[in-house]
Amino acid sequence: MPLRTDPGSSAVDVVIPSHGRPNFLRETIESVLHQSVTPASLCVVSDDAHPEVGAFMDELNIRESTLPIYFLSRTDRAGASLSRNLGAEQGSAPFIAFLDDDDLWGPTYLEEALQASERTDADFVVTGIERFSDSGVSGVMVPDGNLRPKDVFMRSPRVTGSSIVCRRSAFTALEGFDVSLPVANDRDFFLRALEADKTYVVNSSPLVRVRSHGQGQLTNPTPMRAAGIAAFLHKHKAKYTYFESRNLRYASARTHLSVSSSLSHQAWWFAASLLSWSPSAGRQIPLITSRRRP
């Protein structure tokens, strides 16, 4: 149910999937509210029914008087893909923008993305990323402007869910994000867009601030990440050669190696890592490290 139904005048609906990080979510929403272009609507979808998130959304509903705000609270813990898909259904603007609950946008992010799409008639706009943490900025990533599907499969395209603005028509044609993928769902979404001949344009300004932290971040090595990389690889590997899947096989094996609790499993994934290791790619040689049980 929408908290407000006032019609929006902007061209873009904003969707924020949330999972148990109310301290970050407040700052994330503030970065949306301070955009130079006001969104048509804002939808926050929580998949863990966190009480602090619900309380904050009630506060936001009282504070904001003009922006249509939607809040969906679930307990299924189904992940960001389903949250994004459900959030996208709440709006009707011609564009959709996604922002993870621990990331931030620079104040002109939406304005520049909409201008780039209108100028080029592109289906997608992907924007440069600045990685940061409590200790400061750790780097900037800018997507290439001529990526092919094979490029996205073989290596990270430097695109995340927080850096994508897409036409609603393209999102609908792709049937949204794949809810079966616990990680790499944004990479999968972008890959499928290129496979479907959707067009994109790059805004090289690093207006997307991706936060590094230890509060359940999916980029951290965990069993879920290991399984997610393997699921992404399994979904797409039939379309590509063994060599083209080498980077993903290595990443999958390395992640499994880092989270394995027994020496036998570590030995298995160490061997799998060696089979996919390539010095020409500049990848670190995998090491077996024994783990002590707590």
PDB file of C-alpha atoms in Angstrom, residues 2-215:
ATOM      1  CA  PRO A   2       1.358   3.443  -0.882  1.00  0.00           C
ATOM      2  CA  LEU A   3       1.894   5.840   1.980  1.00  0.00           C
ATOM      3  CA  ARG A   4       1.135   8.674  -0.420  1.00  0.00           C
ATOM      4  CA  THR A   5      -0.531   8.773  -3.821  1.00  0.00           C
ATOM      5  CA  ASP A   6       0.237  12.335  -4.916  1.00  0.00           C
ATOM      6  CA  PRO A   7       1.179  12.343  -8.611  1.00  0.00           C
ATOM      7  CA  GLY A   8       4.876  12.846  -9.277  1.00  0.00           C
ATOM      8  CA  SER A   9       6.177  15.195 -11.966  1.00  0.00           C
ATOM      9  CA  SER A  10       9.590  13.585 -12.483  1.00  0.00           C
ATOM     10  CA  ALA A  11      10.399  10.874 -15.004  1.00  0.00           C
ATOM     11  CA  VAL A  12      12.008   8.359 -12.644  1.00  0.00           C
ATOM     12  CA  ASP A  13      10.840   6.065  -9.846  1.00  0.00           C
ATOM     13  CA  VAL A  14      13.472   5.182  -7.229  1.00  0.00           C
ATOM     14  CA  VAL A  15      13.561   1.714  -5.644  1.00  0.00           C
ATOM     15  CA  ILE A  16      15.640   0.864  -2.552  1.00  0.00           C
ATOM     16  CA  PRO A  17      15.899  -2.778  -1.397  1.00  0.00           C
ATOM     17  CA  SER A  18      16.597  -2.911   2.350  1.00  0.00           C
ATOM     18  CA  HIS A  19      17.955  -5.660   4.585  1.00  0.00           C
ATOM     19  CA  GLY A  20      18.648  -4.866   8.229  1.00  0.00           C
ATOM     20  CA  ARG A  21      20.767  -1.723   7.850  1.00  0.00           C
ATOM     21  CA  PRO A  22      18.633   1.164   9.135  1.00  0.00           C
ATOM     22  CA  ASN A  23      21.704   3.207  10.062  1.00  0.00           C
ATOM     23  CA  PHE A  24      22.826   3.268   6.430  1.00  0.00           C
ATOM     24  CA  LEU A  25      19.298   3.482   5.002  1.00  0.00           C
ATOM     25  CA  ARG A  26      18.666   6.908   6.538  1.00  0.00           C
ATOM     26  CA  GLU A  27      21.701   8.374   4.793  1.00  0.00           C
ATOM     27  CA  THR A  28      20.830   6.576   1.563  1.00  0.00           C
ATOM     28  CA  ILE A  29      17.315   8.042   1.489  1.00  0.00           C
ATOM     29  CA  GLU A  30      18.656  11.515   2.255  1.00  0.00           C
ATOM     30  CA  SER A  31      20.842  11.264  -0.856  1.00  0.00           C
ATOM     31  CA  VAL A  32      17.662  10.572  -2.871  1.00  0.00           C
ATOM     32  CA  LEU A  33      15.722  13.433  -1.296  1.00  0.00           C
ATOM     33  CA  HIS A  34      18.538  15.873  -2.098  1.00  0.00           C
ATOM     34  CA  GLN A  35      18.637  15.079  -5.815  1.00  0.00           C
ATOM     35  CA  SER A  36      18.549  18.050  -8.186  1.00  0.00           C
ATOM     36  CA  VAL A  37      15.670  16.258  -9.952  1.00  0.00           C
ATOM     37  CA  THR A  38      12.852  15.146  -7.669  1.00  0.00           C
ATOM     38  CA  PRO A  39      11.869  11.502  -8.260  1.00  0.00           C
ATOM     39  CA  ALA A  40       8.340  10.603  -9.317  1.00  0.00           C
ATOM     40  CA  SER A  41       8.212   8.230  -6.329  1.00  0.00           C
ATOM     41  CA  LEU A  42      10.352   6.477  -3.761  1.00  0.00           C
ATOM     42  CA  CYS A  43       9.791   2.851  -2.816  1.00  0.00           C
ATOM     43  CA  VAL A  44      11.647   1.055  -0.018  1.00  0.00           C
ATOM     44  CA  VAL A  45      11.254  -2.727   0.150  1.00  0.00           C
ATOM     45  CA  SER A  46      12.449  -4.524   3.288  1.00  0.00           C
ATOM     46  CA  ASP A  47      12.757  -8.311   3.164  1.00  0.00           C
ATOM     47  CA  ASP A  48      13.363  -8.790   6.892  1.00  0.00           C
ATOM     48  CA  ALA A  49      10.677  -6.550   8.445  1.00  0.00           C
ATOM     49  CA  HIS A  50      13.307  -4.697  10.493  1.00  0.00           C
ATOM     50  CA  PRO A  51      11.412  -2.628  13.102  1.00  0.00           C
ATOM     51  CA  GLU A  52      13.772   0.346  12.871  1.00  0.00           C
ATOM     52  CA  VAL A  53      13.230   0.531   9.114  1.00  0.00           C
ATOM     53  CA  GLY A  54       9.454   0.575   9.593  1.00  0.00           C
ATOM     54  CA  ALA A  55       9.707   3.297  12.238  1.00  0.00           C
ATOM     55  CA  PHE A  56      11.936   5.413  10.022  1.00  0.00           C
ATOM     56  CA  MET A  57       9.578   5.074   7.071  1.00  0.00           C
ATOM     57  CA  ASP A  58       6.718   6.256   9.288  1.00  0.00           C
ATOM     58  CA  GLU A  59       8.810   9.296  10.222  1.00  0.00           C
ATOM     59  CA  LEU A  60       9.576   9.916   6.572  1.00  0.00           C
ATOM     60  CA  ASN A  61       5.912   9.729   5.648  1.00  0.00           C
ATOM     61  CA  ILE A  62       5.129  12.458   8.186  1.00  0.00           C
ATOM     62  CA  ARG A  63       8.086  14.634   7.213  1.00  0.00           C
ATOM     63  CA  GLU A  64       7.757  14.558   3.426  1.00  0.00           C
ATOM     64  CA  SER A  65       4.556  16.103   2.092  1.00  0.00           C
ATOM     65  CA  THR A  66       4.976  16.058  -1.682  1.00  0.00           C
ATOM     66  CA  LEU A  67       6.925  12.943  -2.675  1.00  0.00           C
ATOM     67  CA  PRO A  68       4.870   9.749  -3.187  1.00  0.00           C
ATOM     68  CA  ILE A  69       6.433   7.166  -0.860  1.00  0.00           C
ATOM     69  CA  TYR A  70       5.823   3.408  -0.812  1.00  0.00           C
ATOM     70  CA  PHE A  71       7.004   0.953   1.815  1.00  0.00           C
ATOM     71  CA  LEU A  72       6.759  -2.817   1.478  1.00  0.00           C
ATOM     72  CA  SER A  73       7.748  -4.921   4.490  1.00  0.00           C
ATOM     73  CA  ARG A  74       8.307  -8.665   4.064  1.00  0.00           C
ATOM     74  CA  THR A  75       9.785 -11.468   6.151  1.00  0.00           C
ATOM     75  CA  ASP A  76      10.883 -13.872   3.407  1.00  0.00           C
ATOM     76  CA  ARG A  77      14.525 -12.678   3.231  1.00  0.00           C
ATOM     77  CA  ALA A  78      14.356 -13.412  -0.490  1.00  0.00           C
ATOM     78  CA  GLY A  79      17.027 -10.889  -1.382  1.00  0.00           C
ATOM     79  CA  ALA A  80      17.544  -7.716  -3.384  1.00  0.00           C
ATOM     80  CA  SER A  81      16.293  -9.026  -6.737  1.00  0.00           C
ATOM     81  CA  LEU A  82      12.751  -9.695  -5.564  1.00  0.00           C
ATOM     82  CA  SER A  83      12.744  -6.434  -3.593  1.00  0.00           C
ATOM     83  CA  ARG A  84      13.748  -4.480  -6.711  1.00  0.00           C
ATOM     84  CA  ASN A  85      11.119  -6.215  -8.825  1.00  0.00           C
ATOM     85  CA  LEU A  86       8.346  -5.598  -6.300  1.00  0.00           C
ATOM     86  CA  GLY A  87       9.428  -1.992  -5.848  1.00  0.00           C
ATOM     87  CA  ALA A  88       9.423  -1.369  -9.584  1.00  0.00           C
ATOM     88  CA  GLU A  89       5.791  -2.517  -9.747  1.00  0.00           C
ATOM     89  CA  GLN A  90       4.690   0.278  -7.420  1.00  0.00           C
ATOM     90  CA  GLY A  91       5.515   3.123  -9.809  1.00  0.00           C
ATOM     91  CA  SER A  92       4.655   4.049 -13.373  1.00  0.00           C
ATOM     92  CA  ALA A  93       7.314   6.600 -14.402  1.00  0.00           C
ATOM     93  CA  PRO A  94       9.095   5.946 -17.718  1.00  0.00           C
ATOM     94  CA  PHE A  95      12.434   5.380 -15.942  1.00  0.00           C
ATOM     95  CA  ILE A  96      13.441   3.311 -12.881  1.00  0.00           C
ATOM     96  CA  ALA A  97      16.531   3.839 -10.728  1.00  0.00           C
ATOM     97  CA  PHE A  98      17.780   1.393  -8.103  1.00  0.00           C
ATOM     98  CA  LEU A  99      19.850   2.214  -5.027  1.00  0.00           C
ATOM     99  CA  ASP A 100      21.089  -0.302  -2.441  1.00  0.00           C
ATOM    100  CA  ASP A 101      20.437   0.632   1.179  1.00  0.00           C
ATOM    101  CA  ASP A 102      24.139   1.069   1.989  1.00  0.00           C
ATOM    102  CA  ASP A 103      25.069   3.214  -1.031  1.00  0.00           C
ATOM    103  CA  LEU A 104      24.682   6.910  -1.856  1.00  0.00           C
ATOM    104  CA  TRP A 105      24.098   9.127  -4.896  1.00  0.00           C
ATOM    105  CA  GLY A 106      25.684  12.453  -5.646  1.00  0.00           C
ATOM    106  CA  PRO A 107      23.072  15.268  -5.892  1.00  0.00           C
ATOM    107  CA  THR A 108      23.033  15.398  -9.719  1.00  0.00           C
ATOM    108  CA  TYR A 109      22.975  11.633 -10.306  1.00  0.00           C
ATOM    109  CA  LEU A 110      19.373  11.332 -11.529  1.00  0.00           C
ATOM    110  CA  GLU A 111      19.494  14.565 -13.519  1.00  0.00           C
ATOM    111  CA  GLU A 112      22.627  13.563 -15.420  1.00  0.00           C
ATOM    112  CA  ALA A 113      21.361  10.030 -16.032  1.00  0.00           C
ATOM    113  CA  LEU A 114      18.037  11.248 -17.452  1.00  0.00           C
ATOM    114  CA  GLN A 115      19.790  13.813 -19.637  1.00  0.00           C
ATOM    115  CA  ALA A 116      22.177  11.155 -20.981  1.00  0.00           C
ATOM    116  CA  SER A 117      19.350   8.776 -21.820  1.00  0.00           C
ATOM    117  CA  GLU A 118      17.249  11.444 -23.519  1.00  0.00           C
ATOM    118  CA  ARG A 119      20.259  12.709 -25.455  1.00  0.00           C
ATOM    119  CA  THR A 120      21.174   9.271 -26.811  1.00  0.00           C
ATOM    120  CA  ASP A 121      17.810   7.469 -26.616  1.00  0.00           C
ATOM    121  CA  ALA A 122      19.588   4.708 -24.669  1.00  0.00           C
ATOM    122  CA  ASP A 123      17.688   2.054 -22.736  1.00  0.00           C
ATOM    123  CA  PHE A 124      20.154   2.143 -19.826  1.00  0.00           C
ATOM    124  CA  VAL A 125      22.474   4.658 -18.215  1.00  0.00           C
ATOM    125  CA  VAL A 126      25.349   3.336 -16.102  1.00  0.00           C
ATOM    126  CA  THR A 127      27.325   5.782 -13.993  1.00  0.00           C
ATOM    127  CA  GLY A 128      30.829   5.862 -12.537  1.00  0.00           C
ATOM    128  CA  ILE A 129      31.357   4.474  -9.027  1.00  0.00           C
ATOM    129  CA  GLU A 130      33.377   5.772  -6.091  1.00  0.00           C
ATOM    130  CA  ARG A 131      34.174   3.189  -3.429  1.00  0.00           C
ATOM    131  CA  PHE A 132      34.458   4.501   0.113  1.00  0.00           C
ATOM    132  CA  SER A 133      34.564   3.422   3.749  1.00  0.00           C
ATOM    133  CA  ASP A 134      35.016   5.035   7.137  1.00  0.00           C
ATOM    134  CA  SER A 135      38.695   5.452   6.296  1.00  0.00           C
ATOM    135  CA  GLY A 136      38.034   7.368   3.059  1.00  0.00           C
ATOM    136  CA  VAL A 137      37.790   6.830  -0.703  1.00  0.00           C
ATOM    137  CA  SER A 138      39.429   3.620  -1.914  1.00  0.00           C
ATOM    138  CA  GLY A 139      38.988   3.936  -5.676  1.00  0.00           C
ATOM    139  CA  VAL A 140      36.900   4.927  -8.693  1.00  0.00           C
ATOM    140  CA  MET A 141      35.459   2.597 -11.347  1.00  0.00           C
ATOM    141  CA  VAL A 142      34.000   3.666 -14.696  1.00  0.00           C
ATOM    142  CA  PRO A 143      32.236   1.177 -17.024  1.00  0.00           C
ATOM    143  CA  ASP A 144      33.472   0.799 -20.580  1.00  0.00           C
ATOM    144  CA  GLY A 145      31.200   2.230 -23.247  1.00  0.00           C
ATOM    145  CA  ASN A 146      31.316  -0.598 -25.774  1.00  0.00           C
ATOM    146  CA  LEU A 147      30.844  -3.752 -23.724  1.00  0.00           C
ATOM    147  CA  ARG A 148      29.613  -6.921 -25.410  1.00  0.00           C
ATOM    148  CA  PRO A 149      27.762  -9.708 -23.582  1.00  0.00           C
ATOM    149  CA  LYS A 150      30.957 -11.783 -23.591  1.00  0.00           C
ATOM    150  CA  ASP A 151      32.848  -8.968 -21.879  1.00  0.00           C
ATOM    151  CA  VAL A 152      30.291  -8.797 -19.062  1.00  0.00           C
ATOM    152  CA  PHE A 153      30.395 -12.561 -18.598  1.00  0.00           C
ATOM    153  CA  MET A 154      34.189 -12.773 -18.581  1.00  0.00           C
ATOM    154  CA  ARG A 155      34.915  -9.904 -16.176  1.00  0.00           C
ATOM    155  CA  SER A 156      33.147  -7.439 -13.924  1.00  0.00           C
ATOM    156  CA  PRO A 157      31.517  -4.693 -16.034  1.00  0.00           C
ATOM    157  CA  ARG A 158      31.946  -2.128 -13.187  1.00  0.00           C
ATOM    158  CA  VAL A 159      28.173  -1.860 -12.955  1.00  0.00           C
ATOM    159  CA  THR A 160      26.097  -2.366  -9.806  1.00  0.00           C
ATOM    160  CA  GLY A 161      22.407  -2.141  -9.028  1.00  0.00           C
ATOM    161  CA  SER A 162      23.005   1.321  -7.550  1.00  0.00           C
ATOM    162  CA  SER A 163      24.507   2.648 -10.791  1.00  0.00           C
ATOM    163  CA  ILE A 164      21.711   1.607 -13.184  1.00  0.00           C
ATOM    164  CA  VAL A 165      18.915   3.837 -14.478  1.00  0.00           C
ATOM    165  CA  CYS A 166      16.775   2.115 -17.079  1.00  0.00           C
ATOM    166  CA  ARG A 167      13.683   2.683 -19.139  1.00  0.00           C
ATOM    167  CA  ARG A 168      10.680   0.932 -17.651  1.00  0.00           C
ATOM    168  CA  SER A 169       9.958  -0.635 -21.029  1.00  0.00           C
ATOM    169  CA  ALA A 170      13.402  -2.284 -21.051  1.00  0.00           C
ATOM    170  CA  PHE A 171      13.024  -3.461 -17.446  1.00  0.00           C
ATOM    171  CA  THR A 172       9.659  -5.023 -18.287  1.00  0.00           C
ATOM    172  CA  ALA A 173      11.008  -6.695 -21.426  1.00  0.00           C
ATOM    173  CA  LEU A 174      13.797  -8.301 -19.365  1.00  0.00           C
ATOM    174  CA  GLU A 175      11.300  -9.380 -16.672  1.00  0.00           C
ATOM    175  CA  GLY A 176      13.354  -7.634 -14.025  1.00  0.00           C
ATOM    176  CA  PHE A 177      16.116  -9.118 -11.893  1.00  0.00           C
ATOM    177  CA  ASP A 178      16.620 -12.878 -11.551  1.00  0.00           C
ATOM    178  CA  VAL A 179      15.353 -13.781  -8.069  1.00  0.00           C
ATOM    179  CA  SER A 180      17.212 -17.114  -8.142  1.00  0.00           C
ATOM    180  CA  LEU A 181      20.620 -15.417  -7.949  1.00  0.00           C
ATOM    181  CA  PRO A 182      21.673 -14.391  -4.418  1.00  0.00           C
ATOM    182  CA  VAL A 183      24.628 -12.407  -5.781  1.00  0.00           C
ATOM    183  CA  ALA A 184      25.704 -11.157  -9.244  1.00  0.00           C
ATOM    184  CA  ASN A 185      22.041 -10.403 -10.002  1.00  0.00           C
ATOM    185  CA  ASP A 186      22.928  -6.880 -11.163  1.00  0.00           C
ATOM    186  CA  ARG A 187      25.647  -8.297 -13.437  1.00  0.00           C
ATOM    187  CA  ASP A 188      23.161 -10.855 -14.756  1.00  0.00           C
ATOM    188  CA  PHE A 189      20.592  -8.117 -15.403  1.00  0.00           C
ATOM    189  CA  PHE A 190      23.094  -6.036 -17.378  1.00  0.00           C
ATOM    190  CA  LEU A 191      24.332  -9.106 -19.276  1.00  0.00           C
ATOM    191  CA  ARG A 192      20.801 -10.063 -20.307  1.00  0.00           C
ATOM    192  CA  ALA A 193      20.158  -6.489 -21.411  1.00  0.00           C
ATOM    193  CA  LEU A 194      23.115  -6.618 -23.801  1.00  0.00           C
ATOM    194  CA  GLU A 195      22.099 -10.055 -25.035  1.00  0.00           C
ATOM    195  CA  ALA A 196      18.665  -8.592 -25.826  1.00  0.00           C
ATOM    196  CA  ASP A 197      20.309  -5.780 -27.839  1.00  0.00           C
ATOM    197  CA  LYS A 198      19.363  -3.089 -25.336  1.00  0.00           C
ATOM    198  CA  THR A 199      21.501   0.032 -25.611  1.00  0.00           C
ATOM    199  CA  TYR A 200      23.353   1.832 -22.863  1.00  0.00           C
ATOM    200  CA  VAL A 201      25.339   5.003 -22.328  1.00  0.00           C
ATOM    201  CA  VAL A 202      27.994   5.718 -19.711  1.00  0.00           C
ATOM    202  CA  ASN A 203      28.113   8.740 -17.424  1.00  0.00           C
ATOM    203  CA  SER A 204      31.754   8.677 -16.324  1.00  0.00           C
ATOM    204  CA  SER A 205      31.259  11.040 -13.362  1.00  0.00           C
ATOM    205  CA  PRO A 206      31.633   8.969 -10.140  1.00  0.00           C
ATOM    206  CA  LEU A 207      28.253  10.006  -8.743  1.00  0.00           C
ATOM    207  CA  VAL A 208      27.493   6.587  -7.215  1.00  0.00           C
ATOM    208  CA  ARG A 209      29.167   6.086  -3.835  1.00  0.00           C
ATOM    209  CA  VAL A 210      29.442   2.387  -2.955  1.00  0.00           C
ATOM    210  CA  ARG A 211      30.160   1.791   0.721  1.00  0.00           C
ATOM    211  CA  SER A 212      32.568  -0.881   1.965  1.00  0.00           C
ATOM    212  CA  HIS A 213      31.605  -2.208   5.387  1.00  0.00           C
ATOM    213  CA  GLY A 214      31.194  -5.379   7.425  1.00  0.00           C
ATOM    214  CA  GLN A 215      27.424  -5.399   7.931  1.00  0.00           C
TER     215      GLN A 215
END
